[in-house]
Each structure stands twice: as C-alpha cells, then as structure tokens.
Coordinates of C-alpha atoms and ligand atoms in Angstrom, one line a residue:
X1 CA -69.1 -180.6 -38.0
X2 CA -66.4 -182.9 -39.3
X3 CA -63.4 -184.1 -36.9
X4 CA -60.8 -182.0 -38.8
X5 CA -63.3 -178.9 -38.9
X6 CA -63.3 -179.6 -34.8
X7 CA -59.9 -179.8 -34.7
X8 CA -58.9 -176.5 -36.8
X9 CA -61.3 -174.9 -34.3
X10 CA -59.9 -176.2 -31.4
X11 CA -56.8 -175.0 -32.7
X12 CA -57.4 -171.9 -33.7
X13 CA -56.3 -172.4 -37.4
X14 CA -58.3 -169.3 -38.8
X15 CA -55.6 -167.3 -36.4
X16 CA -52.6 -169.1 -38.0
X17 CA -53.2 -167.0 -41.3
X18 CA -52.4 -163.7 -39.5
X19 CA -48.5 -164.9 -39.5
X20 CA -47.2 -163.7 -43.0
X21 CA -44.4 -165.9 -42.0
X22 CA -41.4 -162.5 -42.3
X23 CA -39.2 -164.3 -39.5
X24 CA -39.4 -160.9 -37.2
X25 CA -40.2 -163.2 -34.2
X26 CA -36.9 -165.5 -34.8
X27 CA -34.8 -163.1 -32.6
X28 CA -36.8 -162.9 -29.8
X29 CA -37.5 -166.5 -29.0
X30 CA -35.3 -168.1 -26.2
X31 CA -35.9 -171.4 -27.8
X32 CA -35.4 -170.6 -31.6
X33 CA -32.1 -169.5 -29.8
X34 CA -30.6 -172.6 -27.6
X35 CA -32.2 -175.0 -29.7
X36 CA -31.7 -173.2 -33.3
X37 CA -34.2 -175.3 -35.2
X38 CA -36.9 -173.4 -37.0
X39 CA -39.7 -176.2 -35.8
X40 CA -38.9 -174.6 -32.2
X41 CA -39.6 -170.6 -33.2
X42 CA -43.2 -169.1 -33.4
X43 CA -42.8 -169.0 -37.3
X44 CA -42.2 -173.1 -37.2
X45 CA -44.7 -173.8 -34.5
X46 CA -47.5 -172.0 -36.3
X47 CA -46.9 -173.2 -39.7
X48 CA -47.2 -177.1 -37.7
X49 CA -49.9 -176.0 -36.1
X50 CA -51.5 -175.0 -40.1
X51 CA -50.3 -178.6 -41.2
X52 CA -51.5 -179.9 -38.3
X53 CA -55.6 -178.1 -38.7
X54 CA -55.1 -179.1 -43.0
X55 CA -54.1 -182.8 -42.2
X56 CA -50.9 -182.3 -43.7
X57 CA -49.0 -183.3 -40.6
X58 CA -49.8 -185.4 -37.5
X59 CA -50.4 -184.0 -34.0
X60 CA -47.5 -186.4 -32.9
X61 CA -45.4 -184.0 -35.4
X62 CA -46.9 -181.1 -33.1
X63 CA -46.1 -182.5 -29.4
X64 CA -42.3 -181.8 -29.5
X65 CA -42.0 -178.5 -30.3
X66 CA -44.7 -177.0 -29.0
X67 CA -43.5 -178.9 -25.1
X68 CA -40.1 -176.7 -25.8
X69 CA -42.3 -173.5 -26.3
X70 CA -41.6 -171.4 -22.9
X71 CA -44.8 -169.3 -23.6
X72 CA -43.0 -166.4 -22.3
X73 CA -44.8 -164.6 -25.4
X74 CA -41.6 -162.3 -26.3
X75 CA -42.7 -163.1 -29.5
X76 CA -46.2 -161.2 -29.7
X77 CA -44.5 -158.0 -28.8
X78 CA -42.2 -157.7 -32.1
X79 CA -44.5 -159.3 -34.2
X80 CA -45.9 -156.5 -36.6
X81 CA -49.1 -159.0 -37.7
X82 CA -50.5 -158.7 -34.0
X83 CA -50.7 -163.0 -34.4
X84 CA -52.6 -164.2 -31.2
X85 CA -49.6 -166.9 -30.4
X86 CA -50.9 -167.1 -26.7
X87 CA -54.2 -168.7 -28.5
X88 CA -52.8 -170.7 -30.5
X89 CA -50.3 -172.1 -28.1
X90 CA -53.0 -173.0 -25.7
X91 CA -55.0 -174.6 -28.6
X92 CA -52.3 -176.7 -29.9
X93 CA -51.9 -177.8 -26.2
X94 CA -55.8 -178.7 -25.3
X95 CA -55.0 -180.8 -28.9
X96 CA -52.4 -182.8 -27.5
X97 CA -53.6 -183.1 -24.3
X98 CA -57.1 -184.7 -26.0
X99 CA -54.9 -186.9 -28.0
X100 CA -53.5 -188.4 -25.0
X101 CA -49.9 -188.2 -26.3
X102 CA -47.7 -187.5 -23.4
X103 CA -45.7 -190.8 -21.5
X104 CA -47.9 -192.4 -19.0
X105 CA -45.5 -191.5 -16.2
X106 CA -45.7 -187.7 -16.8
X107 CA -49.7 -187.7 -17.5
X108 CA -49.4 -189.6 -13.9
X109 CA -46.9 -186.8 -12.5
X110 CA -49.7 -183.9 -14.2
X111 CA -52.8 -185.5 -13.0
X112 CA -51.2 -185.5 -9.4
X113 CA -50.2 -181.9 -9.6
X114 CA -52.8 -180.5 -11.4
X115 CA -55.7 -182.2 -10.2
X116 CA -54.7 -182.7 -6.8
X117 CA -52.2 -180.8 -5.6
X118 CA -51.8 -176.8 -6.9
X119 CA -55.4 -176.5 -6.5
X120 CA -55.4 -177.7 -2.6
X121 CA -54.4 -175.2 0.2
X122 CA -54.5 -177.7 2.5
X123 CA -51.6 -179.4 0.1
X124 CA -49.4 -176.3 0.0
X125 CA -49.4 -175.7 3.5
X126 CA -48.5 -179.1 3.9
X127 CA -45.5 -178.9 1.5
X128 CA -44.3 -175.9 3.2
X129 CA -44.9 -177.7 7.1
X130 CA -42.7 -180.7 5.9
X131 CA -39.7 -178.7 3.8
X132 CA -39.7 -176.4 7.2
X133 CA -39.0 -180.2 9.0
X134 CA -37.1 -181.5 6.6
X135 CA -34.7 -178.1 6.8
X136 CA -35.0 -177.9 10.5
X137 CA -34.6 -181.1 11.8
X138 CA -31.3 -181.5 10.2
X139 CA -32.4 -184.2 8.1
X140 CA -31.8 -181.8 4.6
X141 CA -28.4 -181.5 6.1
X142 CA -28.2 -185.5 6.3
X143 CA -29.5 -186.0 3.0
X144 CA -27.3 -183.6 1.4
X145 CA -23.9 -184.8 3.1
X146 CA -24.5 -188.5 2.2
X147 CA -25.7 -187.4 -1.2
X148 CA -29.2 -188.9 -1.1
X149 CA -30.9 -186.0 -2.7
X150 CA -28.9 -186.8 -5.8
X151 CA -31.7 -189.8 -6.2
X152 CA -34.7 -187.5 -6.0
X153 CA -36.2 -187.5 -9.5
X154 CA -37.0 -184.8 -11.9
X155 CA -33.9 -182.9 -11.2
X156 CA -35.4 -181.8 -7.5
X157 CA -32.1 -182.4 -5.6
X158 CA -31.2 -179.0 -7.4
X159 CA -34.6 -176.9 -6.8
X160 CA -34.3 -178.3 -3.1
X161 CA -30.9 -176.7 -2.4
X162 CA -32.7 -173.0 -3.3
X163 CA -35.7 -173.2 -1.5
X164 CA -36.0 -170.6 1.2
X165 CA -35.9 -171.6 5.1
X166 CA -39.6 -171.6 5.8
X167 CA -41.1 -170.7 8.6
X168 CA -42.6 -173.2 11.5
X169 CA -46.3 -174.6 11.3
X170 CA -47.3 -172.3 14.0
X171 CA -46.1 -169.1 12.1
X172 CA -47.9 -170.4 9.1
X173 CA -51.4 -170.9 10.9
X174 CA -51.4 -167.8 13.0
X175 CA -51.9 -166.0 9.7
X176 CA -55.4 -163.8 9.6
X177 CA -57.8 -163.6 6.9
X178 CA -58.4 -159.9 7.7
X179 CA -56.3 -156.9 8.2
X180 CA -57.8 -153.7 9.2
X181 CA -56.3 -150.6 8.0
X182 CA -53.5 -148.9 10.0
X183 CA -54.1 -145.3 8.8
X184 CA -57.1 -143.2 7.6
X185 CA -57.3 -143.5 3.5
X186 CA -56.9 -145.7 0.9
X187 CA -58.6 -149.4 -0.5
X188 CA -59.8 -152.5 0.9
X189 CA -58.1 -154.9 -1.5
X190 CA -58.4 -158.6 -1.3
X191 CA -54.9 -160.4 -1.8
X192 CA -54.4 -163.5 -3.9
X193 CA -51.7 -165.7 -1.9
X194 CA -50.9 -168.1 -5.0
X195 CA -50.3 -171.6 -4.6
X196 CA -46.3 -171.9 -4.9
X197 CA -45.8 -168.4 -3.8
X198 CA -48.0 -169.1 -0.4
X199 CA -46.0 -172.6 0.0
X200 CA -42.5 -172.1 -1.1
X201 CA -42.7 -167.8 0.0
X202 CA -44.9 -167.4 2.4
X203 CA -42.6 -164.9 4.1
X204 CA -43.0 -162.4 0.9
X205 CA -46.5 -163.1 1.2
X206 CA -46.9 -161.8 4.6
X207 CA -44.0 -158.7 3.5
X208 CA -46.9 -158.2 0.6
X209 CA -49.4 -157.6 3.7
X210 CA -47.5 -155.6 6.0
X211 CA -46.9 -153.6 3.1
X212 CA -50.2 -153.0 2.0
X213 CA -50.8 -152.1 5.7
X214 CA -48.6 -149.9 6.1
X215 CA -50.1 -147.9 3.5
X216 CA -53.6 -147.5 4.4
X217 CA -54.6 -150.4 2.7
X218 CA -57.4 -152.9 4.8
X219 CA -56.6 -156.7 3.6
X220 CA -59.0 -159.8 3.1
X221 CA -57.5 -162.9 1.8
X222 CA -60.7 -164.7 1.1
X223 CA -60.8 -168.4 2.0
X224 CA -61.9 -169.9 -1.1
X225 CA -59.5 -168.9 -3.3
X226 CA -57.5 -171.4 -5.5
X227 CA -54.8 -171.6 -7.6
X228 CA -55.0 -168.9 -10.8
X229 CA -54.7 -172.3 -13.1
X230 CA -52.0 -171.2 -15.5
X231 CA -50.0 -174.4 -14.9
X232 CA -52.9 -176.1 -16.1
X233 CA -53.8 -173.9 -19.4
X234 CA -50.1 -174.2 -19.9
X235 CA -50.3 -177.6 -20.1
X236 CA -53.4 -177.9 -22.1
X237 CA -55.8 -178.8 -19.5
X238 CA -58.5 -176.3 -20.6
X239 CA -61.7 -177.6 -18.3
X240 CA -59.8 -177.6 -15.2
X241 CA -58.6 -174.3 -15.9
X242 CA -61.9 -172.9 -16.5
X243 CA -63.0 -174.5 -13.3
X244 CA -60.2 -172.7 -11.0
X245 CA -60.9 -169.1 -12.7
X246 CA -64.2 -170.0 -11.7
X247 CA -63.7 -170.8 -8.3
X248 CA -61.5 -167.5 -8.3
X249 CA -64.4 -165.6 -9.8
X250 CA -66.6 -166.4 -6.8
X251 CA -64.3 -166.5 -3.9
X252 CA -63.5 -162.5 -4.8
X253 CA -67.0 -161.2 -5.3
X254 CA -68.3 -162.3 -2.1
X255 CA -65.5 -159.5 -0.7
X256 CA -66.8 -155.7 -1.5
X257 CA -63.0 -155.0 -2.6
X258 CA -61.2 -152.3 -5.0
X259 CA -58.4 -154.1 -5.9
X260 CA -57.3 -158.3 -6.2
X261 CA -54.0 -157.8 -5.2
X262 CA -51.3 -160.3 -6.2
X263 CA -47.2 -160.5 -6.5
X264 CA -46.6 -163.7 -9.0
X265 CA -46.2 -162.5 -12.4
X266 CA -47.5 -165.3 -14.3
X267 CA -50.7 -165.3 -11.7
X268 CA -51.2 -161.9 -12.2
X269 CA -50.9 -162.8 -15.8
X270 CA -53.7 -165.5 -16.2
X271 CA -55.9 -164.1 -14.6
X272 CA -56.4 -160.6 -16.2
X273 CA -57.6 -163.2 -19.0
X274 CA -59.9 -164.8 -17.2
X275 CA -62.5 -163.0 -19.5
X276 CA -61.4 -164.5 -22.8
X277 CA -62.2 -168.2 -20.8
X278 CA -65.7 -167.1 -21.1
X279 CA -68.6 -166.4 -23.9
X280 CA -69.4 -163.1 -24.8
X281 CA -72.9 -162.5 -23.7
X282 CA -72.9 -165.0 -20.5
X283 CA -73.2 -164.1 -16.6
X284 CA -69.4 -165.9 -16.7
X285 CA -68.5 -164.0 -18.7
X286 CA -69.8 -160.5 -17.4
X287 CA -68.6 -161.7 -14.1
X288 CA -64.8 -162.5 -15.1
X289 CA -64.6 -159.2 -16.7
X290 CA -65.8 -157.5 -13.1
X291 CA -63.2 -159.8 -11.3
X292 CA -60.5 -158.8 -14.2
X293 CA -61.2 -154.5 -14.0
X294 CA -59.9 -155.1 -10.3
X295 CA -56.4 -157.1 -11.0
X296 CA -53.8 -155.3 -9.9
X297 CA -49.9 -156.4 -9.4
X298 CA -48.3 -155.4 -6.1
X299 CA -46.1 -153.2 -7.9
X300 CA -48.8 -151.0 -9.7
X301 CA -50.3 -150.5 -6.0
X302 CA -47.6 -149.3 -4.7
X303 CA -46.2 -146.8 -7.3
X304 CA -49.3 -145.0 -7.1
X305 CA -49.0 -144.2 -3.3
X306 CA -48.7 -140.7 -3.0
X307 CA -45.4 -139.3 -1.1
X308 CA -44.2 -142.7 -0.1
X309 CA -41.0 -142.8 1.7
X310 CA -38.1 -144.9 2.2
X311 CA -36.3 -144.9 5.9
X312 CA -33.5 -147.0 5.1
X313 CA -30.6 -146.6 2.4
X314 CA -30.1 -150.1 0.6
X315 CA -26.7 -149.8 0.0
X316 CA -27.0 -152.2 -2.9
X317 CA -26.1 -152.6 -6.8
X318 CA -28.9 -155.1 -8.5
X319 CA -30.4 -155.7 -11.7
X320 CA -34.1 -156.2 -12.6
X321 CA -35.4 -159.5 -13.9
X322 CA -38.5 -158.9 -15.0
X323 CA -41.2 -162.0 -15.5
X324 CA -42.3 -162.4 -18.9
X325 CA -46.0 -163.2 -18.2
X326 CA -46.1 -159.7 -16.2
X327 CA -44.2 -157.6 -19.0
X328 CA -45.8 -159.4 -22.1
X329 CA -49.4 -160.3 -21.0
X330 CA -50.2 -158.3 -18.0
X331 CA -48.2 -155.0 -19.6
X332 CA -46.8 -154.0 -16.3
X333 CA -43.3 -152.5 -17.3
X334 CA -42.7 -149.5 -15.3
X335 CA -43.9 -149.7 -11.9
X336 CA -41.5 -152.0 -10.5
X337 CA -38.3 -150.2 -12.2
X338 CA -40.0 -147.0 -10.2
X339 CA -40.0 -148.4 -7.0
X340 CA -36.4 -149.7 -7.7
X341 CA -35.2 -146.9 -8.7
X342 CA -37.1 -145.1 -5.7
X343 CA -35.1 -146.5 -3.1
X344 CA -32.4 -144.9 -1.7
X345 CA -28.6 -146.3 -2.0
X346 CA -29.3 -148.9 -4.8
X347 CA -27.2 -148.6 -7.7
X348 CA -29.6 -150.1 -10.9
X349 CA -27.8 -151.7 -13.7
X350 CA -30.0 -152.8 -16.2
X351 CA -29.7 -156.1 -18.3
X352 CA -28.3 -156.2 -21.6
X353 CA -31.7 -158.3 -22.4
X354 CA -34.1 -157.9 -20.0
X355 CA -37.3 -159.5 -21.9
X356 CA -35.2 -163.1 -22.4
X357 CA -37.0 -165.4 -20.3
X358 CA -35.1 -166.6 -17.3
X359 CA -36.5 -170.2 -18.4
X360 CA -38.6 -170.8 -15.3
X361 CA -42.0 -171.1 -17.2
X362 CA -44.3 -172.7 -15.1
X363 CA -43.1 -176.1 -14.8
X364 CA -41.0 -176.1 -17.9
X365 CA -37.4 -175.9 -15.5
X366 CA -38.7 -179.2 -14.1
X367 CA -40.3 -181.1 -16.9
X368 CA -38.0 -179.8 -19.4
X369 CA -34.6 -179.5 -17.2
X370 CA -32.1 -179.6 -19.7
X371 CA -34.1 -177.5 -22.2
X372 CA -34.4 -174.9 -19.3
X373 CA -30.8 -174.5 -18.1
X374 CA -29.8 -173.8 -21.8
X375 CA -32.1 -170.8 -21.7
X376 CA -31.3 -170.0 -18.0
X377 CA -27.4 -170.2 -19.0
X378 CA -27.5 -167.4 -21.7
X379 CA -29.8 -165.5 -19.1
X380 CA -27.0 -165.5 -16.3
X381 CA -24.5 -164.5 -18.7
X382 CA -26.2 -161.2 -18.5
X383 CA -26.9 -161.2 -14.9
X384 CA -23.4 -161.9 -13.9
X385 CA -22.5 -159.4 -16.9
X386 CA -23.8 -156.6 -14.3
X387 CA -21.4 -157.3 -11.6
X388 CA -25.1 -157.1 -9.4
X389 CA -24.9 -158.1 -5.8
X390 CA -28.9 -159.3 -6.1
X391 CA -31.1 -159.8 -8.9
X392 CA -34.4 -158.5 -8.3
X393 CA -37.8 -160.4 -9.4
X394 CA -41.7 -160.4 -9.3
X395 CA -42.6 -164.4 -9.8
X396 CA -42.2 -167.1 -7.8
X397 CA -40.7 -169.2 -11.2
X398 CA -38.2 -166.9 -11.9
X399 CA -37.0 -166.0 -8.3
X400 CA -36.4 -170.2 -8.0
X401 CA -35.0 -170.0 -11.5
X402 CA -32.9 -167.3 -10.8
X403 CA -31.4 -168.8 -7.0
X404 CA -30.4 -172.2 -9.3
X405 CA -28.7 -169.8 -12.0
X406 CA -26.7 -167.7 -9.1
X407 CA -25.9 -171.6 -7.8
X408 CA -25.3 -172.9 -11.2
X409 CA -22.6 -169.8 -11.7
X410 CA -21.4 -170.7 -8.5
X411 CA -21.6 -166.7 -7.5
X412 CA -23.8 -167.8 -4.2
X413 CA -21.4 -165.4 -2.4
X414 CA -21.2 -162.8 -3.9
X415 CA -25.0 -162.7 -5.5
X416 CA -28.8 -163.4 -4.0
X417 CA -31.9 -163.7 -5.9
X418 CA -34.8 -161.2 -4.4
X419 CA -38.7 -160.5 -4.8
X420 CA -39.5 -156.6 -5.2
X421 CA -41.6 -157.0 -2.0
X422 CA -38.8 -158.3 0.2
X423 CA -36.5 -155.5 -1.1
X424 CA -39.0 -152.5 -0.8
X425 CA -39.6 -153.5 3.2
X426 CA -36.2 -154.1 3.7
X427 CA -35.6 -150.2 3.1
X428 CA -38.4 -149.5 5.8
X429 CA -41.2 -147.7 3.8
X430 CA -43.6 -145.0 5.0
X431 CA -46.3 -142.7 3.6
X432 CA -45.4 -139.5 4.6
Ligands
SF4_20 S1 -43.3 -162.0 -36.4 FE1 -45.4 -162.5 -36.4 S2 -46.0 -162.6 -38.6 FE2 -43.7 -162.6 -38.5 S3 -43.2 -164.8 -38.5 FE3 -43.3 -164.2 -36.4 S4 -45.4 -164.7 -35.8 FE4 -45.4 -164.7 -38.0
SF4_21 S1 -43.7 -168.0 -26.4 FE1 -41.5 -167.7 -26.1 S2 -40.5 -169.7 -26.4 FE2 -42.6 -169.8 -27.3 S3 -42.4 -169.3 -29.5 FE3 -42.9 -167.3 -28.4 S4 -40.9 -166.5 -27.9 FE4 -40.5 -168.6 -28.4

C-alpha cells in the first residue's frame, strides 16, 4: 500500500464523497458561526480533509480548522447525506496527531493528561484531596485576594473560581464499592464514576448512588474501571483510546450486571461506540458490543421507574442544557426533559437553541479558550434570555462551562448551574 493510499484510509476519504457539499450543515455549526469562515464548517473541513487524502493540500492546511471543530456533531443530525463526520473528524485527528504537528508545549501538556493523568484514579482522587485543601485551608481565598491565580496558565484562574467545594479526604475514601439494594425489585447495575465527574463532582456521584438505591437498584462500582477515553479519541490519540475501552470492557464483565450506569454525557457517549473501535468478527469486538447493549444514562434509568414520586416541590424556574454528545451520539432526548418536567413546582422554559453547544467540548474551553467563550457567549444569551434561576445539565463539561458562563454574565446571584441528579434528589424522590 502506498503512503497516500494509507493516509486516505486513515482518513476515511472514501466517506468524504457522501457530502454533496449543499451547505445544510452551515447553520448548525457553532464554529461556522463565531468564526464565520467556511474552512471552520463540516462542508470546509471535509472538503480539506478530500485535498488532504488527494495530495492536493498539506495536513498542516488541516491542523487549524479541524483543532476549532467542537465535535458536538450538530451537524450529523441535519445533514440529509447521513456523512459519518464523527469518522472522519477522528481520522483527520489520528492524521495530525501521527504527523506530530502540534507545539511541543501542548503535546507535553497532552501526554501528561492523557497518558498519565485521566486514566489514573489514584490521580483524580488526588486532584479532588488538594482543591478540597486548597478551598479549605483558606489558601484559594489568599490566592484570589492578592490575585495570584491570575498567573496560573491556560486560563485556569477562571475554571478554579467554579469548581464545587469538595468534600474532605475522609468523605472521599469511606465510599463502598457495593451497595445492596434497599427494596425488593429492580437491577444490579454497575456505575461508571468518570474521571472528572468522580474528581471535580464527586458529590453528584454519590447523589447518582443514593438515587439508584433508593429505587431498588443494587450498585457495584468495579475497581478497575478507567477513564471512557473520549478526551483522547478527541484528540486523535486512537491506541490509547482503544486501550481504555478495553480496560472498560473487562472491568464490567467481571460484574454479572444489567445495566453500566453513568451520568456524563460525553462518557456515556463514547462508550456506546466502543463497538465501532473493534473488527467485525473478533472476541473484541463481540465483547464491546455485550458491554455497549448494557449502557445506560442515568436519566433513561430513571424515567422508566414505575410510579416514582417526588416529596418535595422545587419551587424553581430553569432551563435544560442538554450535552451534545448525549443528544447527538448517545440519542438520549427525552428522558431527562421527563424527569424535569416530573417534578413538582419547577417552571421549564425551554432554550431558544437548545442543540448549540455550550462550548465545553472535552478540553476545547481550555485549550481553545478564546475560541470557546465565543461559542459559550452566544450560548448564555439564550440562557439569560429565559430569565431561569438554574440551568440544568447532564455532563461534567457543560455544568463547568455553564458555572463560567453564569460568572462571565455576572448573574452568579440570581443564577446556578445544576446536574439532573443533584436536582431530582433535591425534590426527595420515592417509588411509590
Ligand atoms: S449537510 Fe451533509 S452533505 Fe450537506 S454539506 Fe453538510 S456534511 Fe455535506
Ligand atoms: S462537530 Fe460541531 S463544531 Fe464540528 S463541524 Fe460539526 S457542528 Fe461544527
């Protein structure tokens, strides 16, 4: 095989032809929209990613514009061509990222994060240990008065002003890996903690269990498990992903469970796709697909609990920010709205745009700050356009995303940024 017939299919050229180029897409993309160049919509990006697989241009050409692509694939649900973008976005990434393109300080920043870091529980817990000292020992409150977290790189002075308190060390390791049922009935699922979710939310982790307890559910969180990898097929690192869904794969099927239970949207997202990582034909392959039949979103767990009550009356109006990767890959729409809409006293005031990515994207709001806040900007114009008193989320990225937007607004008083699972305990539910 010559190089370029490698490269077209690393790239997934043959899959570029299915765009007949009508410009339907445009509309929908977040970037084509703050940016307003046509190299930086699907249409520009896959005819690069053509010139690119025929020579014609140089994957240098390609680096740029596909960096600024969110993947928050709004544009695979209006395209009328069915064009597998997600495939050939995560092509033209493994390209760049074999052509070693990228500034040596950010492959340094990636190879930290992605190699050593999301994948290591012990590292998580230990980011959530010291921003629980650094909050509680006053020295966030030090750092903040004499303005030394205006040095931090990357823009992380901001993010560090919206992280939630966390809880102490001790609360973190009293945590069990097994929950036995509370009432006669339901599952045994096995719930997937997430690397940022367990470290930065490890409160609306433990709401996620006390949840699933409360309705009958018994609850492993197996030891093994890893990070889902989408940060790293976002950022073209193709092997390494492959090696976490594996990881995953195993971790879960040592558990006799119904359900992999999770509540980050753009987990949830990857790894319903675990499949597609694998051969047709192989034991990976066959395995992945057994692991992927028992994905399941919080949400979709709970909307199927028969006569499920609510004690308490949230006296609340909020909007619904729903995570792209949950809406547009996973397909989950409606059962989070239904549980909204379920609880008593909340007044629901739906977005004027609800699919525009908030701009959170993995770690696009930190590698691609600027870039992000445009897209987060025209997202809170909406939000505020509701006159909501929370915004209401199902992904770690966006709930972050969405605290910096109700900070950038400068509506902290009057506006909070929520997970489902926090809002559903907080109106005290019960199976009847
Ligand atoms: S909508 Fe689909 S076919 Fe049309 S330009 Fe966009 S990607 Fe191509
Ligand atoms: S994935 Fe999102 S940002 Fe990327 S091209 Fe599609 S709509 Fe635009």
């Amino acid at each position: 095989m010559s190089e370029l017939q490698a490269l077209q299919q690393k790239i997934n050229y043959d899959k570029t032809f299915d765009c007949v180029q009508c410009g339907y897409c445009l509309p929908a993309c977040p970037t084509y929209e703050t940016m307003e160049r046509e190299t930086h919509s699907p249409r520009g990006r896959i005819n690069l990613v053509k010139m690119v697989a025929e020579g014609k241009a140089s994957v240098q050409d390609l680096e740029k514009p596909i960096e600024k692509c969110l993947g928050c694939m709004a544009c695979t649900t209006v395209c009328p061509t069915n064009v597998q973008y997600g495939e050939i976005l995560e092509g033209a990434k493994e390209v760049i990222e074999d052509h070693q393109i990228k500034s040596t300080s950010r492959k340094k920043i990636e190879d930290f994060l992605f190699g050593s870091f999301f994948p290591s529980g012990k590292w998580m817990n230990t980011l959530g240990n010291l921003t629980w000292f650094y909050q509680k020992t006053g020295i966030q409150a030090l750092a903040n008065k004499s303005r030394l977290t205006k040095l931090a790189p990357l823009h992380l002075d901001k993010f560090e002003q919206v992280i939630p308190q966390q809880p102490s060390p001790k609360e973190r390791s009293k945590r069990a890996k097994r929950y036995k049922r509370k009432r006669p009935a339901h599952a045994k699922v096995a719930f997937f903690t997430g690397c940022v979710m367990d470290s930065v939310f490890f409160e609306t982790n433990q709401n996620t269990i006390e949840l699933l307890l409360r309705f009958g559910f018994e609850v492993v969180l197996p030891e093994q498990q890893t990070c889902c990898g989408a940060l790293h097929a976002h950022s073209g690192k193709v092997n390494e992903s492959v090696e976490l869904a594996k990881r995953n794969i195993k971790a879960f099927e040592e558990e006799e469970i119904d359900y992999i239970v999770n509540n980050a949207g753009g987990c949830g997202a990857r790894m319903v796709e675990y499949h597609h990582l694998f051969e047709e034909g192989t034991t990976w392959r066959e395995r992945a697909e057994q692991f992927v039949s028992k994905v399941r979103d919080i949400s979709e767990v709970l909307a199927e609990v028969d006569d499920l009550v609510f004690n308490k009356s949230v006296d609340r109006t909020i909007t619904y920010q729903p995570s792209c990767h949950m809406t547009n890959v996973q397909k989950v729409k409606n059962p989070p709205l239904q549980l909204i809409k379920d609880v008593p006293g909340i007044t629901l005031k739906e977005l004027d745009r609800p699919d525009f990515c908030c701009g959170s994207a993995g770690i696009y709001n930190i590698v691609n700050y600027e870039d992000s806040m445009d897209v987060l900007d025209v997202k809170m114009k909406d939000v505020c356009g509701t006159n909501s008193e929370s915004v209401i989320t199902t992904n770690p990225g966006c709930l972050l995303q969405m605290k910096l937007g109700i900070e950038r607004e400068g509506v902290t008083h009057t506006m909070d940024a929520v997970h489902l699972v926090d809002l559903l305990l907080e109106a005290d539910p019960q199976q009847k």
